Coordinates of C-alpha atoms and ligand atoms in Angstrom, one line a residue:
M1 CA -67.6 29.2 21.3
C2 CA -69.7 26.5 19.3
G3 CA -72.6 25.0 21.7
I4 CA -73.1 21.1 21.9
I5 CA -76.1 19.4 23.3
A6 CA -77.1 15.7 23.3
Y7 CA -80.0 14.1 25.1
F8 CA -80.4 10.0 25.6
G9 CA -84.1 9.3 27.4
K10 CA -88.0 8.8 26.4
K11 CA -88.8 11.9 24.5
D12 CA -88.7 12.9 21.3
V13 CA -85.4 14.6 20.8
A14 CA -85.1 17.1 18.1
P15 CA -87.2 19.4 19.8
I16 CA -85.6 18.9 22.8
L17 CA -82.0 19.3 20.9
I18 CA -83.4 22.6 19.2
D19 CA -84.4 24.3 22.3
G20 CA -81.1 23.6 23.7
L21 CA -79.4 24.9 20.7
K22 CA -81.6 28.3 20.8
R23 CA -80.4 28.8 24.3
L24 CA -76.5 27.9 23.4
E25 CA -76.8 30.1 20.1
Y26 CA -74.8 33.1 22.2
R27 CA -71.9 30.7 21.5
G28 CA -71.8 30.9 18.1
Y29 CA -74.4 31.3 15.4
D30 CA -73.1 30.6 11.7
S31 CA -74.3 27.3 11.0
A32 CA -75.8 24.4 12.5
G33 CA -76.9 20.8 12.8
V34 CA -78.5 17.7 14.5
C35 CA -77.9 13.9 14.0
L36 CA -80.5 11.2 15.4
L37 CA -80.3 7.8 16.2
N38 CA -83.0 5.6 15.9
N39 CA -82.7 1.7 15.6
G40 CA -79.5 1.6 14.0
E41 CA -80.1 4.5 11.4
L42 CA -78.7 7.9 11.6
F43 CA -80.4 10.9 10.7
M44 CA -79.1 14.5 10.2
A45 CA -79.8 17.6 9.1
K46 CA -77.5 21.0 8.9
V47 CA -77.7 24.5 7.8
K48 CA -75.2 27.6 6.9
G49 CA -77.4 30.1 9.4
R50 CA -79.4 30.2 12.7
V51 CA -80.8 27.5 14.8
S52 CA -84.0 28.7 13.5
E53 CA -83.4 27.9 10.0
L54 CA -82.3 24.3 11.2
E55 CA -85.7 23.8 13.2
K56 CA -88.0 22.6 10.4
L57 CA -85.6 20.7 8.8
A58 CA -84.6 19.1 12.4
L59 CA -88.5 18.5 13.5
N60 CA -89.0 16.6 10.1
L61 CA -86.3 14.1 11.1
K62 CA -87.8 10.7 12.0
H63 CA -88.7 10.4 15.3
S64 CA -86.0 9.6 18.0
N65 CA -84.9 10.1 21.5
I66 CA -81.2 9.8 21.0
G67 CA -79.4 12.6 19.3
I68 CA -76.8 15.0 19.5
A69 CA -76.4 18.6 17.9
H70 CA -74.1 21.5 17.4
T71 CA -74.3 25.8 17.0
R72 CA -71.1 27.0 15.3
W73 CA -68.6 29.6 15.4
A74 CA -66.6 29.1 12.8
T75 CA -62.9 28.2 13.7
H76 CA -61.2 26.3 10.3
G77 CA -63.3 26.6 7.3
E78 CA -66.0 29.4 6.7
P79 CA -69.5 29.3 7.8
S80 CA -70.9 26.6 5.2
E81 CA -73.4 23.6 5.4
V82 CA -70.8 21.4 4.4
N83 CA -68.6 22.9 7.6
A84 CA -71.5 22.6 9.9
H85 CA -71.6 19.8 12.5
P86 CA -71.9 16.9 13.1
H87 CA -69.4 15.1 11.2
F88 CA -69.1 11.7 9.9
D89 CA -67.0 8.9 8.9
C90 CA -66.1 7.6 5.4
K91 CA -69.1 5.0 5.8
N92 CA -71.2 7.6 7.5
E93 CA -71.6 5.3 10.7
I94 CA -70.1 7.5 13.4
A95 CA -71.3 11.1 14.0
V96 CA -69.5 13.8 16.0
V97 CA -70.0 17.1 17.2
H98 CA -67.3 19.2 18.5
N99 CA -66.2 22.3 20.4
G100 CA -63.0 23.2 21.1
I101 CA -59.6 23.4 18.5
I102 CA -57.7 20.2 17.1
E103 CA -54.4 21.8 16.9
N104 CA -52.6 18.8 15.1
Y105 CA -55.2 18.3 12.5
T106 CA -53.5 18.9 9.5
T107 CA -51.0 16.4 10.3
L108 CA -53.5 14.2 11.3
K109 CA -55.6 14.4 8.1
E110 CA -52.4 13.9 6.3
I111 CA -51.9 10.3 7.8
L112 CA -55.5 9.6 7.5
E113 CA -55.7 10.6 4.1
K114 CA -52.9 8.2 3.0
E115 CA -54.9 5.5 5.3
G116 CA -57.6 6.1 2.3
H117 CA -60.1 8.5 4.0
K118 CA -61.8 11.0 2.2
F119 CA -62.5 14.2 3.9
I120 CA -64.9 17.1 2.4
S121 CA -65.1 19.6 4.9
K122 CA -62.2 22.1 5.8
T123 CA -62.3 21.7 9.6
D124 CA -60.7 20.4 11.8
T125 CA -63.1 18.5 13.7
E126 CA -63.5 16.0 11.0
V127 CA -60.4 14.3 11.6
L128 CA -62.0 13.4 14.7
S129 CA -64.8 11.3 13.1
H130 CA -62.2 9.8 10.8
L131 CA -59.6 8.8 13.7
I132 CA -62.9 6.9 15.8
E133 CA -63.7 5.0 12.2
K134 CA -60.1 3.7 12.1
F135 CA -60.0 2.7 15.8
Y136 CA -63.7 1.5 15.9
N137 CA -64.3 -2.3 16.8
N138 CA -67.3 -2.4 18.0
N139 CA -66.9 -0.4 21.2
L140 CA -67.3 3.2 20.7
E141 CA -66.0 4.3 24.3
E142 CA -62.9 2.6 23.1
A143 CA -62.6 4.2 19.9
V144 CA -63.0 7.4 21.3
T145 CA -60.4 7.1 24.0
K146 CA -57.9 5.9 21.0
A147 CA -58.7 8.7 19.0
L148 CA -58.5 11.2 21.5
E149 CA -54.9 10.1 22.8
L150 CA -53.6 11.1 19.3
V151 CA -55.4 14.8 19.4
V152 CA -53.5 18.0 20.6
G153 CA -55.7 20.7 21.5
T154 CA -59.1 21.1 23.1
F155 CA -62.4 19.6 22.9
G156 CA -65.7 18.6 24.4
I157 CA -67.4 16.0 22.2
A158 CA -70.6 14.0 21.7
V159 CA -70.6 10.9 19.2
V160 CA -72.6 8.6 18.3
C161 CA -72.4 5.7 16.3
K162 CA -75.1 3.5 14.4
K163 CA -74.3 0.4 15.5
E164 CA -74.3 1.3 19.4
N165 CA -77.5 2.6 21.3
K166 CA -75.5 5.3 23.2
I167 CA -73.8 8.5 23.3
V168 CA -70.3 8.9 24.2
V169 CA -68.9 12.3 25.6
A170 CA -65.4 13.5 26.6
R171 CA -64.1 16.5 27.5
R172 CA -60.5 18.8 27.5
G173 CA -60.0 21.9 27.7
S174 CA -64.0 22.9 26.4
P175 CA -66.9 22.9 29.1
I176 CA -69.0 19.7 29.5
V177 CA -72.1 19.8 32.0
L178 CA -74.0 16.8 32.5
G179 CA -77.8 17.3 33.3
V180 CA -79.0 14.0 35.7
G181 CA -82.5 13.9 34.8
E182 CA -85.5 11.1 35.6
G183 CA -84.7 8.5 33.2
E184 CA -83.4 10.7 30.6
N185 CA -79.7 12.1 30.8
I186 CA -78.6 15.4 28.6
I187 CA -75.2 17.3 28.1
A188 CA -74.2 20.6 27.1
S189 CA -71.7 23.1 26.5
D190 CA -73.6 25.4 29.8
A191 CA -75.9 24.9 32.2
V192 CA -78.4 27.0 30.6
A193 CA -79.4 24.3 28.2
V194 CA -79.9 22.1 30.7
L195 CA -81.7 24.2 33.0
P196 CA -85.4 23.3 31.7
F197 CA -84.8 19.7 32.4
T198 CA -83.3 19.3 35.7
K199 CA -81.3 21.3 38.0
K200 CA -79.3 18.5 39.2
V201 CA -75.8 18.7 37.4
I202 CA -72.3 16.9 36.7
Y203 CA -69.6 19.0 35.5
L204 CA -66.9 17.1 34.0
N205 CA -63.8 17.8 34.5
D206 CA -60.6 17.7 31.9
N207 CA -59.7 14.4 30.5
E208 CA -63.2 12.9 31.7
M209 CA -65.7 11.1 29.7
V210 CA -69.5 10.6 30.3
V211 CA -71.3 7.6 28.5
L212 CA -75.0 7.8 28.2
T213 CA -77.0 4.7 27.5
D214 CA -80.7 3.7 28.5
N215 CA -81.5 5.4 31.8
K216 CA -77.6 5.4 33.0
Y217 CA -74.7 7.6 32.9
E218 CA -71.1 6.4 33.5
I219 CA -68.4 9.1 34.0
K220 CA -64.7 7.7 33.0
N221 CA -61.3 9.3 32.9
F222 CA -59.1 8.6 29.8
D223 CA -57.8 5.1 31.6
G224 CA -61.2 3.7 31.4
Q225 CA -61.3 3.9 35.4
I226 CA -64.7 4.7 37.0
V227 CA -65.2 7.9 38.6
E228 CA -67.5 9.0 41.2
K229 CA -68.6 12.6 41.0
E230 CA -70.9 14.7 43.6
I231 CA -74.3 16.1 41.8
D232 CA -74.6 20.0 42.1
E233 CA -77.5 21.9 42.1
I234 CA -77.7 25.1 39.4
K235 CA -79.2 27.8 41.4
W236 CA -80.8 29.9 38.5
T237 CA -84.3 29.4 37.6
A238 CA -85.7 28.7 34.1
A239 CA -87.1 32.0 34.0
E240 CA -83.9 33.8 34.7
I241 CA -83.2 32.2 31.3
E242 CA -86.2 34.0 29.1
K243 CA -86.6 37.7 27.8
K244 CA -89.5 38.4 29.9
G245 CA -91.0 40.8 28.0
F246 CA -88.0 42.9 26.8
K247 CA -87.2 43.3 23.1
H248 CA -83.7 41.9 23.5
F249 CA -81.8 40.3 26.2
M250 CA -79.2 43.0 26.3
L251 CA -82.0 45.5 27.0
K252 CA -83.3 43.2 29.9
E253 CA -79.8 42.7 31.4
I254 CA -78.7 46.4 31.4
F255 CA -82.2 46.9 33.4
E256 CA -81.7 44.0 35.2
Q257 CA -78.4 45.8 37.0
P258 CA -79.6 47.2 40.3
A259 CA -81.0 43.9 41.5
S260 CA -78.0 41.7 40.4
I261 CA -75.3 44.4 42.3
E262 CA -77.8 43.9 44.9
N263 CA -76.8 40.1 44.8
T264 CA -73.3 40.6 44.3
L265 CA -73.7 42.7 47.8
R266 CA -75.9 40.3 49.4
G267 CA -74.7 39.1 52.7
R268 CA -71.1 40.7 52.3
I269 CA -71.6 44.0 54.4
D270 CA -72.7 43.2 58.4
E271 CA -74.3 45.5 60.6
N272 CA -71.1 46.8 61.5
L273 CA -70.0 47.8 58.2
N274 CA -67.5 44.3 58.1
I275 CA -67.0 42.8 54.6
K276 CA -67.8 39.2 55.0
L277 CA -66.1 37.4 52.2
S278 CA -65.6 33.2 52.2
I279 CA -61.9 33.3 51.1
D280 CA -60.0 30.5 52.5
N281 CA -57.1 28.8 51.4
I282 CA -55.1 32.5 50.8
D283 CA -53.5 34.3 53.4
L284 CA -54.6 37.9 52.8
K285 CA -51.6 39.2 54.8
S286 CA -48.8 37.9 53.0
I287 CA -50.0 39.0 49.5
K288 CA -47.2 41.8 48.0
R289 CA -48.3 42.3 44.6
I290 CA -51.4 41.4 42.4
T291 CA -51.7 40.3 39.0
I292 CA -55.4 40.6 37.3
V293 CA -55.5 38.4 34.2
A294 CA -59.1 38.5 31.9
C295 CA -60.1 39.4 29.0
G296 CA -62.5 42.0 26.9
T297 CA -65.2 43.5 29.2
A298 CA -63.6 41.6 32.5
W299 CA -60.0 43.2 31.7
H300 CA -61.6 46.5 31.6
A301 CA -62.7 45.8 34.9
G302 CA -59.5 44.5 35.8
L303 CA -58.0 47.8 34.7
I304 CA -60.3 49.5 37.4
G305 CA -59.6 46.8 39.8
K306 CA -56.1 47.9 39.6
Y307 CA -57.3 51.5 40.7
L308 CA -59.3 50.3 43.7
I309 CA -56.8 47.7 44.9
E310 CA -53.9 49.8 45.5
K311 CA -56.3 52.8 46.3
I312 CA -58.2 51.0 49.0
A313 CA -55.5 48.3 50.2
G314 CA -52.3 49.7 48.8
I315 CA -51.1 46.5 47.3
P316 CA -48.9 47.2 43.7
T317 CA -51.5 45.5 41.0
D318 CA -50.6 44.9 37.5
V319 CA -52.9 43.9 34.6
D320 CA -52.3 41.9 31.8
Y321 CA -54.5 40.6 29.2
A322 CA -54.9 37.0 29.6
S323 CA -53.6 36.2 26.5
E324 CA -50.5 38.0 27.1
F325 CA -49.7 36.8 30.3
R326 CA -49.7 33.4 29.5
Y327 CA -47.2 33.4 26.5
R328 CA -44.5 36.0 28.0
N329 CA -43.1 33.6 30.9
P330 CA -44.3 36.2 33.4
I331 CA -42.5 36.9 36.8
V332 CA -44.3 35.0 39.9
R333 CA -42.9 35.5 43.1
E334 CA -43.8 34.2 46.6
G335 CA -46.6 36.3 47.9
D336 CA -48.0 36.9 44.3
L337 CA -51.9 36.8 44.1
V338 CA -53.5 36.3 40.6
I339 CA -56.5 37.4 40.0
A340 CA -58.5 36.0 37.2
I341 CA -62.0 37.7 36.1
S342 CA -64.7 35.9 33.9
Q343 CA -68.3 36.0 33.6
S344 CA -68.4 32.6 32.3
G345 CA -65.5 31.4 34.0
E346 CA -65.0 29.5 30.8
T347 CA -62.5 31.8 28.5
A348 CA -59.6 30.0 27.4
D349 CA -57.0 32.4 27.5
T350 CA -58.2 33.7 30.9
L351 CA -58.0 29.9 32.0
A352 CA -54.8 29.6 30.8
A353 CA -53.4 32.3 32.4
L354 CA -54.9 31.1 36.0
R355 CA -53.1 27.9 35.0
E356 CA -50.0 29.2 34.3
A357 CA -49.9 31.3 37.4
K358 CA -50.6 28.2 39.5
L359 CA -47.7 26.2 37.8
K360 CA -45.5 28.9 38.8
G361 CA -46.6 28.8 42.5
A362 CA -48.9 31.8 43.0
K363 CA -52.0 32.0 45.0
T364 CA -55.2 32.6 42.9
L365 CA -58.8 34.0 43.4
G366 CA -61.7 34.1 40.9
I367 CA -63.9 37.0 40.4
I368 CA -66.9 35.0 38.5
N369 CA -70.3 35.0 37.7
V370 CA -70.7 31.5 36.3
V371 CA -70.5 29.0 39.6
G372 CA -69.4 25.6 38.8
S373 CA -67.7 26.9 35.8
T374 CA -63.8 25.9 34.7
I375 CA -62.2 28.5 36.6
G376 CA -64.6 28.6 39.5
R377 CA -63.4 25.5 39.9
E378 CA -59.8 25.7 39.8
V379 CA -59.3 28.7 41.6
D380 CA -57.8 28.7 45.4
S381 CA -60.4 30.6 46.5
G382 CA -63.5 32.9 44.4
I383 CA -65.7 35.6 44.8
Y384 CA -69.2 34.5 42.8
L385 CA -70.9 37.7 41.2
H386 CA -74.4 36.0 41.6
A387 CA -75.5 38.8 38.6
G388 CA -77.7 35.7 37.1
P389 CA -77.4 34.2 33.4
E390 CA -76.0 36.7 31.2
I391 CA -77.0 35.7 27.5
A392 CA -76.7 38.5 25.3
V393 CA -73.2 38.5 23.7
A394 CA -72.4 41.7 24.8
A395 CA -71.1 42.1 28.3
T396 CA -73.4 44.5 30.8
K397 CA -74.4 43.6 34.0
S398 CA -71.6 41.4 34.8
F399 CA -69.3 44.6 34.3
P400 CA -70.5 46.7 37.1
C401 CA -70.9 43.0 39.4
M402 CA -67.4 42.4 38.9
L403 CA -66.6 45.9 39.8
T404 CA -68.8 45.4 43.0
G405 CA -66.8 42.2 44.0
L406 CA -63.5 44.2 43.4
I407 CA -64.3 46.8 45.5
L408 CA -65.5 44.2 48.5
F409 CA -62.3 42.3 47.6
S410 CA -60.3 45.8 48.0
L411 CA -61.9 46.4 51.1
F412 CA -61.7 43.0 52.4
L413 CA -58.0 43.2 51.8
A414 CA -57.8 46.6 53.5
Q415 CA -59.5 45.0 56.9
A416 CA -57.6 42.0 56.9
N417 CA -54.3 44.0 56.9
G418 CA -55.7 46.2 60.1
K419 CA -56.8 49.1 58.2
D420 CA -59.8 50.8 59.0
A421 CA -62.8 50.7 57.2
D422 CA -63.9 53.4 54.9
K423 CA -67.7 53.5 56.5
E424 CA -68.8 56.1 54.0
L425 CA -67.1 54.5 50.7
L426 CA -69.7 51.0 52.2
E427 CA -72.5 53.0 52.6
E428 CA -72.3 54.5 49.4
L429 CA -72.0 50.7 47.9
N430 CA -75.1 50.1 49.4
S431 CA -76.9 52.9 47.9
L432 CA -75.8 52.0 44.1
P433 CA -78.8 49.9 43.1
E434 CA -80.9 52.8 43.8
K435 CA -78.3 55.4 41.9
I436 CA -78.6 52.9 38.8
Q437 CA -82.2 52.6 38.6
E438 CA -82.0 56.6 38.5
I439 CA -80.4 56.5 35.5
L440 CA -82.7 53.6 33.9
D441 CA -85.3 55.9 34.9
K442 CA -84.3 58.0 32.2
S443 CA -83.5 56.0 29.3
Q444 CA -85.5 57.8 27.0
D445 CA -83.1 60.7 27.1
I446 CA -80.4 58.5 26.1
L447 CA -82.6 56.9 23.4
L448 CA -83.1 60.8 22.2
L449 CA -79.4 61.0 22.1
A450 CA -78.9 57.6 20.3
K451 CA -81.4 58.4 17.4
K452 CA -79.8 61.6 17.2
F453 CA -76.1 60.0 16.7
K454 CA -77.0 56.6 15.3
D455 CA -75.9 57.2 11.7
T456 CA -72.4 58.7 13.0
K457 CA -69.4 57.0 11.5
N458 CA -66.6 57.2 14.1
F459 CA -66.8 57.7 17.9
F460 CA -64.0 58.6 20.7
F461 CA -64.6 57.8 24.2
L462 CA -62.7 59.8 26.4
G463 CA -61.9 60.0 30.4
R464 CA -59.4 60.2 32.8
G465 CA -58.2 58.1 35.9
V466 CA -61.0 56.0 36.9
N467 CA -62.9 56.8 34.0
F468 CA -60.4 55.9 31.3
P469 CA -61.2 52.2 31.3
S470 CA -64.8 53.3 31.1
A471 CA -64.1 54.7 27.9
L472 CA -62.4 51.6 26.5
E473 CA -65.5 49.8 27.6
G474 CA -68.0 52.6 26.2
A475 CA -66.2 52.1 23.1
L476 CA -65.8 48.4 22.9
K477 CA -70.1 48.3 23.7
L478 CA -70.7 50.5 20.5
K479 CA -68.2 49.1 18.2
E480 CA -69.2 45.2 19.0
T481 CA -73.4 46.0 19.1
S482 CA -73.4 48.6 16.2
Y483 CA -70.7 48.0 14.3
I484 CA -69.4 51.5 14.6
H485 CA -65.5 52.4 14.5
A486 CA -64.8 53.7 18.2
E487 CA -62.0 54.0 20.1
G488 CA -61.4 54.8 23.7
Y489 CA -58.3 56.9 24.8
P490 CA -57.6 58.5 28.4
A491 CA -58.7 62.3 27.5
A492 CA -55.2 63.7 27.7
E493 CA -53.9 61.7 25.5
M494 CA -55.6 63.2 22.4
K495 CA -53.4 65.8 21.8
H496 CA -50.2 63.1 20.9
G497 CA -52.3 62.0 17.9
P498 CA -55.6 60.9 17.8
I499 CA -56.6 64.6 18.0
A500 CA -55.7 64.4 14.2
L501 CA -58.6 62.9 13.7
V502 CA -61.1 65.9 15.0
D503 CA -63.6 67.0 12.7
P504 CA -66.9 68.1 12.6
E505 CA -68.0 64.4 11.7
L506 CA -66.8 63.1 14.8
V507 CA -68.6 62.5 18.1
S508 CA -66.5 62.4 21.4
V509 CA -67.9 61.2 24.4
F510 CA -66.4 62.8 27.3
F511 CA -66.9 61.8 31.1
A512 CA -66.7 65.0 32.8
M513 CA -67.7 64.0 36.2
N514 CA -67.0 65.7 39.5
D515 CA -63.7 64.3 40.1
H516 CA -59.9 65.6 40.5
T517 CA -59.4 65.5 36.7
Y518 CA -62.5 67.6 36.4
A519 CA -60.9 70.6 35.4
K520 CA -58.5 68.6 33.0
I521 CA -61.4 67.3 31.2
L522 CA -62.9 70.4 30.5
S523 CA -59.9 71.7 28.6
N524 CA -60.0 68.3 26.8
M525 CA -63.2 69.0 25.6
E526 CA -62.5 72.9 24.7
E527 CA -60.2 71.2 22.4
V528 CA -61.9 68.8 20.7
R529 CA -64.9 71.9 20.2
A530 CA -62.5 73.9 19.1
R531 CA -61.5 71.7 16.0
G532 CA -65.4 71.0 15.4
G533 CA -65.9 68.0 16.9
Q534 CA -69.2 67.2 18.2
I535 CA -69.5 66.2 22.3
I536 CA -71.4 64.4 24.6
A537 CA -70.8 64.6 28.0
V538 CA -71.6 62.2 30.6
V539 CA -71.7 65.0 34.0
N540 CA -72.8 64.9 37.6
E541 CA -74.7 68.4 36.5
A542 CA -75.1 70.1 33.5
N543 CA -73.6 73.4 34.8
S544 CA -72.6 76.4 32.2
D545 CA -69.3 75.4 31.7
I546 CA -70.6 72.0 30.5
L547 CA -73.5 73.8 28.5
N548 CA -71.3 76.1 26.7
L549 CA -69.6 73.7 25.3
T550 CA -72.6 70.8 24.3
K551 CA -76.2 70.4 24.7
N552 CA -75.7 66.2 24.6
V553 CA -75.6 65.5 28.3
I554 CA -75.8 62.3 29.9
V555 CA -76.2 63.8 33.7
V556 CA -76.1 60.6 36.3
P557 CA -76.0 60.5 40.1
K558 CA -73.1 61.9 42.0
C559 CA -71.0 59.1 43.7
R560 CA -67.4 58.7 45.2
E561 CA -64.9 58.3 42.7
E562 CA -64.6 54.5 43.1
L563 CA -67.8 53.9 41.9
M564 CA -68.2 56.3 39.2
P565 CA -67.0 53.4 36.7
I566 CA -70.1 51.4 37.6
I567 CA -72.4 54.3 37.6
S568 CA -71.2 55.5 34.2
A569 CA -71.1 52.2 32.3
I570 CA -75.1 52.5 32.4
P571 CA -75.4 55.1 29.8
L572 CA -73.0 53.8 27.8
Q573 CA -74.5 50.6 27.8
L574 CA -77.9 51.8 26.9
L575 CA -76.4 54.5 24.3
A576 CA -75.1 51.4 22.2
Y577 CA -78.0 49.0 22.9
Y578 CA -80.1 51.8 21.2
I579 CA -77.8 52.5 18.5
A580 CA -77.4 49.5 17.6
D581 CA -81.2 48.5 17.7
L582 CA -82.2 51.7 15.5
R583 CA -79.7 50.4 12.8
G584 CA -81.8 47.4 13.0
F585 CA -79.3 44.5 13.7
D586 CA -79.4 41.5 15.8
V587 CA -78.3 43.2 19.1
D588 CA -77.8 39.8 21.3
K589 CA -75.8 38.1 18.6
P590 CA -73.2 40.7 16.5
K591 CA -71.9 39.2 13.5
N592 CA -68.4 37.5 13.8
L593 CA -68.9 37.1 18.1
A594 CA -69.7 34.9 20.5
K595 CA -69.9 34.3 23.7
S596 CA -67.7 32.1 26.1
V597 CA -64.7 32.4 24.1
T598 CA -63.2 28.8 24.7
V599 CA -60.7 28.7 22.3
E600 CA -57.3 30.4 22.4
Ligands
F6R1 C1 -67.4 42.4 25.4 C2 -67.6 40.7 25.8 C3 -66.3 40.2 26.0 C4 -66.5 39.3 27.2 C5 -64.5 38.9 27.3 C6 -64.1 37.9 28.5 O1 -69.0 43.0 25.5 O2 -68.2 40.2 26.0 O3 -65.0 41.1 25.7 O4 -66.0 40.2 28.2 O5 -64.8 37.7 26.1 O6 -65.5 37.0 28.6 P1 -65.7 36.4 30.0 O7 -65.9 37.9 31.0 O8 -67.0 35.6 30.2 O9 -64.1 35.6 30.7

């Protein structure tokens, strides 16, 4: 949520900042701004809207090689030019870009206003520039440190002052990565913006700051002590963050799924069909109960994870919205494992739930995509998904990879507790990429369905058992990309209220695959049909039972029940994508949303 970037080097900074902002735009895209420092002067440009609208203004600013920039997802104050970052002090000498929330900004603002500071925006961030001004005495680091001592909340900030040739960056709760280049250094909210420059990175921890000066970076804690940190290497390549001829990142990421799953599986099942995961620091034999915490799509993966862990490993498992877990004083006992699932590894609610679980003494495991992310660094052990960068705001390829990770973990847990290996499931896991490719090869059939139903106003997604979370995920994908009202339900729950909404305008997407709930699902489809509702069915076989109820069928390959949610996710992602695209929306950047939700 919000992306910041800063560069100190030898090159012309404006194109670098604009390119970085474009790569960070998935984090927020309602307004953007830059501030360049040149010979004791600050040059600034801001716009309401996309980075592409800022580009021309920024490139026309005075040439410079020091600068900071921001792309915004509004929290305090509507999207507008005046609320766009950077924010300045009274004398326009100090500029700040910020990702996070200053929770006590009203109190700080009142104090500063009494002292004569004039505010022009409605943002929480503006208190930071004025606070830094208040403490500024020809030493920017010192002023930033003093200001941050008074702040309650989260921040990743970059600050410049016209009187000093440096950039001061600090972090508490919002991600910051430093890219270490040759004669140039760059900082950003995410490694994707650093990757075109260098693969050498340092991840800042909370309460650390980095000062960029000529050719040099220095990392300190807020007490002013130098912190020595290791340089990591980003494993992704620059090519992975390009669209590669696809119209949108979402479509590219959908089509990458066979390869992404192969990457999640790679090296984790040996020739004797044993699972190999490096889960250190957790005694798998002592786990008595598991709680999964996650948000959004990752939470849907967690619901399926409950089913998988209980079925495969026999350990009782609960699933909590991370945002609820943290604030309900959860009971955590000895022998509890808390699993945090997150693509970005930066979701604020998931991170807060994880920290709460650790405070209460639970062991923690992460199922995460982004290596080096905060959650990845804070868990006791982790399973990285290796799905590759996911740029589109709507999660796609991370979802089946999370499920694959959960299956591997369940099998590993069962193995550690002396259960016999489920050889058939293991073999089927290996054939997943092929089955997904089969669905992708028939994507044109789903495009036809999308054309037919693109103007529908209301959708239900209905499934039972392991396909119920798939129904939730199908509904989420459609509503967030196409702005069509969609609800997911366990199919049998229809009769307890929602069926009142069924009429010829409503489309119900049923998961009617060949599992033990198949006969019951057919009855639920009959109930909808009897009330004139339209049906799309995701099936393993377009048999006469199904075709009597609907001609709108999506046939997917047969598989074991445990793998069904992976298989069924793919056509629903395609359906959502095609409908959104046909309706003319910016599929990769849906309105009001941002990827990597780093505010609670
Ligand atoms: C939906 C979506 C969100 C994320 C959620 C969690 O398509 O992308 O619901 O799943 O914000 O994000 P991560 O997995 O990064 O913690």
